[in-house]
């Protein structure tokens, strides 16, 4: 009923930039918080950034000052602008959104499939 599709991943050299997008589609009344997580090979999933419906943001210490999360509610899309990328940013980046499918309903968490980011020289 709801799909989250990420795009924008790829390979980049250290110091480079990438912009990830995650578009939600399907039965959506409204979207509460939207987040980006990442998981490196052999590592645990960690939350990178989160943005509330009111635009409040927070970031993991490891990306603070380098990554910027934003959202376009008209497009049901969340973005992650990643600058000054480091090799340790290499991971699969996954989108998460708390979505209300209809008016008056509770919100449910949905996940995308992920997009791969590789930072390598």
PDB file of N, CA and C in Angstrom, residues 19-84:
ATOM      1  N   UNK A  19      23.604  13.435  -3.260  1.00  0.00           N
ATOM      2  CA  UNK A  19      22.284  13.793  -2.743  1.00  0.00           C
ATOM      3  C   UNK A  19      21.353  12.599  -2.908  1.00  0.00           C
ATOM      4  N   UNK A  20      20.868  12.091  -1.801  1.00  0.00           N
ATOM      5  CA  UNK A  20      19.930  10.973  -1.818  1.00  0.00           C
ATOM      6  C   UNK A  20      18.498  11.496  -1.769  1.00  0.00           C
ATOM      7  N   UNK A  21      17.623  10.760  -2.420  1.00  0.00           N
ATOM      8  CA  UNK A  21      16.199  11.076  -2.388  1.00  0.00           C
ATOM      9  C   UNK A  21      15.422   9.834  -1.979  1.00  0.00           C
ATOM     10  N   UNK A  22      14.288  10.046  -1.333  1.00  0.00           N
ATOM     11  CA  UNK A  22      13.394   8.948  -0.973  1.00  0.00           C
ATOM     12  C   UNK A  22      11.970   9.434  -1.176  1.00  0.00           C
ATOM     13  N   UNK A  23      11.285   8.812  -2.122  1.00  0.00           N
ATOM     14  CA  UNK A  23       9.917   9.212  -2.446  1.00  0.00           C
ATOM     15  C   UNK A  23       8.925   8.181  -1.926  1.00  0.00           C
ATOM     16  N   UNK A  24       7.925   8.659  -1.223  1.00  0.00           N
ATOM     17  CA  UNK A  24       6.864   7.789  -0.707  1.00  0.00           C
ATOM     18  C   UNK A  24       5.664   7.870  -1.634  1.00  0.00           C
ATOM     19  N   UNK A  25       5.028   6.724  -1.859  1.00  0.00           N
ATOM     20  CA  UNK A  25       3.847   6.689  -2.704  1.00  0.00           C
ATOM     21  C   UNK A  25       2.866   5.668  -2.156  1.00  0.00           C
ATOM     22  N   UNK A  26       1.629   5.764  -2.634  1.00  0.00           N
ATOM     23  CA  UNK A  26       0.604   4.830  -2.186  1.00  0.00           C
ATOM     24  C   UNK A  26      -0.438   5.535  -1.342  1.00  0.00           C
ATOM     25  N   UNK A  27      -0.987   4.789  -0.404  1.00  0.00           N
ATOM     26  CA  UNK A  27      -2.058   5.321   0.428  1.00  0.00           C
ATOM     27  C   UNK A  27      -1.448   6.155   1.557  1.00  0.00           C
ATOM     28  N   UNK A  28      -1.446   7.457   1.365  1.00  0.00           N
ATOM     29  CA  UNK A  28      -0.813   8.367   2.312  1.00  0.00           C
ATOM     30  C   UNK A  28      -1.751   9.530   2.608  1.00  0.00           C
ATOM     31  N   UNK A  29      -2.078   9.693   3.890  1.00  0.00           N
ATOM     32  CA  UNK A  29      -2.815  10.882   4.300  1.00  0.00           C
ATOM     33  C   UNK A  29      -1.829  11.963   4.729  1.00  0.00           C
ATOM     34  N   UNK A  30      -0.880  11.558   5.559  1.00  0.00           N
ATOM     35  CA  UNK A  30       0.153  12.498   5.985  1.00  0.00           C
ATOM     36  C   UNK A  30       1.380  11.711   6.431  1.00  0.00           C
ATOM     37  N   UNK A  31       2.485  12.413   6.476  1.00  0.00           N
ATOM     38  CA  UNK A  31       3.742  11.807   6.886  1.00  0.00           C
ATOM     39  C   UNK A  31       4.280  12.556   8.097  1.00  0.00           C
ATOM     40  N   UNK A  32       4.562  11.827   9.158  1.00  0.00           N
ATOM     41  CA  UNK A  32       5.150  12.436  10.342  1.00  0.00           C
ATOM     42  C   UNK A  32       6.668  12.504  10.134  1.00  0.00           C
ATOM     43  N   UNK A  33       7.442  11.931  11.026  1.00  0.00           N
ATOM     44  CA  UNK A  33       8.896  12.001  10.894  1.00  0.00           C
ATOM     45  C   UNK A  33       9.407  11.155   9.734  1.00  0.00           C
ATOM     46  N   UNK A  34      10.485  11.639   9.134  1.00  0.00           N
ATOM     47  CA  UNK A  34      11.180  10.900   8.085  1.00  0.00           C
ATOM     48  C   UNK A  34      12.655  10.835   8.466  1.00  0.00           C
ATOM     49  N   UNK A  35      13.257   9.704   8.207  1.00  0.00           N
ATOM     50  CA  UNK A  35      14.637   9.504   8.670  1.00  0.00           C
ATOM     51  C   UNK A  35      15.455   8.780   7.613  1.00  0.00           C
ATOM     52  N   UNK A  36      16.753   8.954   7.734  1.00  0.00           N
ATOM     53  CA  UNK A  36      17.724   8.168   6.967  1.00  0.00           C
ATOM     54  C   UNK A  36      18.545   7.341   7.956  1.00  0.00           C
ATOM     55  N   UNK A  37      18.672   6.068   7.639  1.00  0.00           N
ATOM     56  CA  UNK A  37      19.530   5.157   8.386  1.00  0.00           C
ATOM     57  C   UNK A  37      20.609   4.668   7.430  1.00  0.00           C
ATOM     58  N   UNK A  38      21.652   4.106   7.998  1.00  0.00           N
ATOM     59  CA  UNK A  38      22.666   3.457   7.163  1.00  0.00           C
ATOM     60  C   UNK A  38      23.191   2.224   7.866  1.00  0.00           C
ATOM     61  N   UNK A  39      23.667   1.313   7.039  1.00  0.00           N
ATOM     62  CA  UNK A  39      24.254   0.080   7.555  1.00  0.00           C
ATOM     63  C   UNK A  39      25.448  -0.284   6.697  1.00  0.00           C
ATOM     64  N   UNK A  40      26.608  -0.289   7.331  1.00  0.00           N
ATOM     65  CA  UNK A  40      27.831  -0.678   6.648  1.00  0.00           C
ATOM     66  C   UNK A  40      27.951  -2.195   6.675  1.00  0.00           C
ATOM     67  N   UNK A  41      28.700  -2.773   5.747  1.00  0.00           N
ATOM     68  CA  UNK A  41      28.893  -4.229   5.745  1.00  0.00           C
ATOM     69  C   UNK A  41      29.416  -4.718   7.092  1.00  0.00           C
ATOM     70  N   UNK A  42      28.708  -5.660   7.684  1.00  0.00           N
ATOM     71  CA  UNK A  42      29.124  -6.203   8.967  1.00  0.00           C
ATOM     72  C   UNK A  42      28.806  -5.316  10.156  1.00  0.00           C
ATOM     73  N   UNK A  43      28.152  -4.181   9.902  1.00  0.00           N
ATOM     74  CA  UNK A  43      27.855  -3.249  10.981  1.00  0.00           C
ATOM     75  C   UNK A  43      26.380  -3.227  11.337  1.00  0.00           C
ATOM     76  N   UNK A  44      26.066  -2.471  12.368  1.00  0.00           N
ATOM     77  CA  UNK A  44      24.678  -2.329  12.783  1.00  0.00           C
ATOM     78  C   UNK A  44      24.033  -1.137  12.080  1.00  0.00           C
ATOM     79  N   UNK A  45      22.729  -1.187  11.960  1.00  0.00           N
ATOM     80  CA  UNK A  45      22.007  -0.061  11.368  1.00  0.00           C
ATOM     81  C   UNK A  45      22.014   1.100  12.357  1.00  0.00           C
ATOM     82  N   UNK A  46      22.344   2.268  11.861  1.00  0.00           N
ATOM     83  CA  UNK A  46      22.344   3.455  12.709  1.00  0.00           C
ATOM     84  C   UNK A  46      21.546   4.558  12.029  1.00  0.00           C
ATOM     85  N   UNK A  47      20.883   5.363  12.846  1.00  0.00           N
ATOM     86  CA  UNK A  47      20.148   6.493  12.290  1.00  0.00           C
ATOM     87  C   UNK A  47      21.121   7.631  12.032  1.00  0.00           C
ATOM     88  N   UNK A  48      21.046   8.154  10.831  1.00  0.00           N
ATOM     89  CA  UNK A  48      21.938   9.220  10.402  1.00  0.00           C
ATOM     90  C   UNK A  48      21.308  10.591  10.631  1.00  0.00           C
ATOM     91  N   UNK A  49      20.038  10.707  10.246  1.00  0.00           N
ATOM     92  CA  UNK A  49      19.359  12.008  10.345  1.00  0.00           C
ATOM     93  C   UNK A  49      17.863  11.786  10.399  1.00  0.00           C
ATOM     94  N   UNK A  50      17.178  12.729  11.012  1.00  0.00           N
ATOM     95  CA  UNK A  50      15.728  12.657  11.170  1.00  0.00           C
ATOM     96  C   UNK A  50      15.155  14.057  11.021  1.00  0.00           C
ATOM     97  N   UNK A  51      13.970  14.123  10.405  1.00  0.00           N
ATOM     98  CA  UNK A  51      13.280  15.401  10.286  1.00  0.00           C
ATOM     99  C   UNK A  51      11.808  15.190  10.621  1.00  0.00           C
ATOM    100  N   UNK A  52      11.276  16.028  11.481  1.00  0.00           N
ATOM    101  CA  UNK A  52       9.877  15.917  11.872  1.00  0.00           C
ATOM    102  C   UNK A  52       8.981  16.629  10.864  1.00  0.00           C
ATOM    103  N   UNK A  53       7.687  16.479  11.036  1.00  0.00           N
ATOM    104  CA  UNK A  53       6.741  17.154  10.153  1.00  0.00           C
ATOM    105  C   UNK A  53       6.838  18.666  10.304  1.00  0.00           C
ATOM    106  N   UNK A  54       7.320  19.103  11.441  1.00  0.00           N
ATOM    107  CA  UNK A  54       7.488  20.534  11.667  1.00  0.00           C
ATOM    108  C   UNK A  54       8.823  21.075  11.215  1.00  0.00           C
ATOM    109  N   UNK A  55       9.659  20.194  10.691  1.00  0.00           N
ATOM    110  CA  UNK A  55      10.946  20.624  10.170  1.00  0.00           C
ATOM    111  C   UNK A  55      12.096  20.565  11.151  1.00  0.00           C
ATOM    112  N   UNK A  56      11.841  20.049  12.345  1.00  0.00           N
ATOM    113  CA  UNK A  56      12.925  19.903  13.315  1.00  0.00           C
ATOM    114  C   UNK A  56      13.839  18.764  12.888  1.00  0.00           C
ATOM    115  N   UNK A  57      15.148  19.003  12.943  1.00  0.00           N
ATOM    116  CA  UNK A  57      16.107  18.001  12.479  1.00  0.00           C
ATOM    117  C   UNK A  57      17.073  17.614  13.584  1.00  0.00           C
ATOM    118  N   UNK A  58      17.563  16.391  13.496  1.00  0.00           N
ATOM    119  CA  UNK A  58      18.696  16.010  14.324  1.00  0.00           C
ATOM    120  C   UNK A  58      19.553  15.016  13.559  1.00  0.00           C
ATOM    121  N   UNK A  59      20.818  14.956  13.950  1.00  0.00           N
ATOM    122  CA  UNK A  59      21.818  14.197  13.209  1.00  0.00           C
ATOM    123  C   UNK A  59      22.687  13.373  14.146  1.00  0.00           C
ATOM    124  N   UNK A  60      23.208  12.288  13.601  1.00  0.00           N
ATOM    125  CA  UNK A  60      24.234  11.540  14.318  1.00  0.00           C
ATOM    126  C   UNK A  60      25.482  12.410  14.419  1.00  0.00           C
ATOM    127  N   UNK A  61      26.218  12.249  15.505  1.00  0.00           N
ATOM    128  CA  UNK A  61      27.427  13.059  15.697  1.00  0.00           C
ATOM    129  C   UNK A  61      28.404  12.894  14.534  1.00  0.00           C
ATOM    130  N   UNK A  62      28.437  11.699  13.973  1.00  0.00           N
ATOM    131  CA  UNK A  62      29.411  11.400  12.924  1.00  0.00           C
ATOM    132  C   UNK A  62      29.153  12.168  11.627  1.00  0.00           C
ATOM    133  N   UNK A  63      27.946  12.692  11.441  1.00  0.00           N
ATOM    134  CA  UNK A  63      27.632  13.395  10.194  1.00  0.00           C
ATOM    135  C   UNK A  63      27.260  14.855  10.423  1.00  0.00           C
ATOM    136  N   UNK A  64      27.182  15.255  11.678  1.00  0.00           N
ATOM    137  CA  UNK A  64      26.795  16.631  11.992  1.00  0.00           C
ATOM    138  C   UNK A  64      27.713  17.617  11.268  1.00  0.00           C
ATOM    139  N   UNK A  65      27.110  18.593  10.601  1.00  0.00           N
ATOM    140  CA  UNK A  65      27.883  19.600   9.884  1.00  0.00           C
ATOM    141  C   UNK A  65      28.251  19.210   8.464  1.00  0.00           C
ATOM    142  N   UNK A  66      28.060  17.957   8.112  1.00  0.00           N
ATOM    143  CA  UNK A  66      28.383  17.498   6.752  1.00  0.00           C
ATOM    144  C   UNK A  66      27.129  17.088   5.972  1.00  0.00           C
ATOM    145  N   UNK A  67      26.154  16.541   6.654  1.00  0.00           N
ATOM    146  CA  UNK A  67      24.919  16.067   6.021  1.00  0.00           C
ATOM    147  C   UNK A  67      23.776  17.001   6.380  1.00  0.00           C
ATOM    148  N   UNK A  68      22.838  17.144   5.436  1.00  0.00           N
ATOM    149  CA  UNK A  68      21.643  17.954   5.666  1.00  0.00           C
ATOM    150  C   UNK A  68      20.421  17.186   5.190  1.00  0.00           C
ATOM    151  N   UNK A  69      19.463  17.020   6.075  1.00  0.00           N
ATOM    152  CA  UNK A  69      18.209  16.361   5.722  1.00  0.00           C
ATOM    153  C   UNK A  69      17.152  17.428   5.464  1.00  0.00           C
ATOM    154  N   UNK A  70      16.320  17.189   4.460  1.00  0.00           N
ATOM    155  CA  UNK A  70      15.231  18.117   4.152  1.00  0.00           C
ATOM    156  C   UNK A  70      14.074  17.305   3.591  1.00  0.00           C
ATOM    157  N   UNK A  71      12.922  17.946   3.458  1.00  0.00           N
ATOM    158  CA  UNK A  71      11.762  17.243   2.938  1.00  0.00           C
ATOM    159  C   UNK A  71      10.906  18.178   2.101  1.00  0.00           C
ATOM    160  N   UNK A  72      10.208  17.580   1.149  1.00  0.00           N
ATOM    161  CA  UNK A  72       9.252  18.297   0.317  1.00  0.00           C
ATOM    162  C   UNK A  72       7.925  17.566   0.483  1.00  0.00           C
ATOM    163  N   UNK A  73       7.042  18.107   1.301  1.00  0.00           N
ATOM    164  CA  UNK A  73       5.792  17.417   1.605  1.00  0.00           C
ATOM    165  C   UNK A  73       4.858  17.361   0.396  1.00  0.00           C
ATOM    166  N   UNK A  74       4.989  18.289  -0.511  1.00  0.00           N
ATOM    167  CA  UNK A  74       4.151  18.251  -1.715  1.00  0.00           C
ATOM    168  C   UNK A  74       4.497  17.043  -2.574  1.00  0.00           C
ATOM    169  N   UNK A  75       5.741  16.584  -2.461  1.00  0.00           N
ATOM    170  CA  UNK A  75       6.201  15.437  -3.246  1.00  0.00           C
ATOM    171  C   UNK A  75       6.346  14.181  -2.391  1.00  0.00           C
ATOM    172  N   UNK A  76       6.025  14.272  -1.103  1.00  0.00           N
ATOM    173  CA  UNK A  76       6.207  13.126  -0.185  1.00  0.00           C
ATOM    174  C   UNK A  76       7.632  12.580  -0.279  1.00  0.00           C
ATOM    175  N   UNK A  77       8.576  13.478  -0.288  1.00  0.00           N
ATOM    176  CA  UNK A  77       9.974  13.105  -0.521  1.00  0.00           C
ATOM    177  C   UNK A  77      10.883  13.695   0.548  1.00  0.00           C
ATOM    178  N   UNK A  78      11.841  12.895   0.951  1.00  0.00           N
ATOM    179  CA  UNK A  78      12.876  13.345   1.874  1.00  0.00           C
ATOM    180  C   UNK A  78      14.222  13.242   1.175  1.00  0.00           C
ATOM    181  N   UNK A  79      15.100  14.173   1.474  1.00  0.00           N
ATOM    182  CA  UNK A  79      16.413  14.231   0.839  1.00  0.00           C
ATOM    183  C   UNK A  79      17.508  14.151   1.899  1.00  0.00           C
ATOM    184  N   UNK A  80      18.674  13.711   1.462  1.00  0.00           N
ATOM    185  CA  UNK A  80      19.855  13.754   2.318  1.00  0.00           C
ATOM    186  C   UNK A  80      21.009  14.273   1.471  1.00  0.00           C
ATOM    187  N   UNK A  81      21.410  15.497   1.731  1.00  0.00           N
ATOM    188  CA  UNK A  81      22.558  16.075   1.067  1.00  0.00           C
ATOM    189  C   UNK A  81      23.797  15.720   1.873  1.00  0.00           C
ATOM    190  N   UNK A  82      24.724  15.023   1.242  1.00  0.00           N
ATOM    191  CA  UNK A  82      25.918  14.534   1.920  1.00  0.00           C
ATOM    192  C   UNK A  82      27.140  15.207   1.308  1.00  0.00           C
ATOM    193  N   UNK A  83      27.819  15.996   2.097  1.00  0.00           N
ATOM    194  CA  UNK A  83      29.027  16.691   1.661  1.00  0.00           C
ATOM    195  C   UNK A  83      30.240  16.184   2.440  1.00  0.00           C
ATOM    196  N   UNK A  84      31.408  16.503   1.926  1.00  0.00           N
ATOM    197  CA  UNK A  84      32.665  16.115   2.585  1.00  0.00           C
ATOM    198  C   UNK A  84      32.654  14.643   2.976  1.00  0.00           C
TER     199      UNK A  84
END
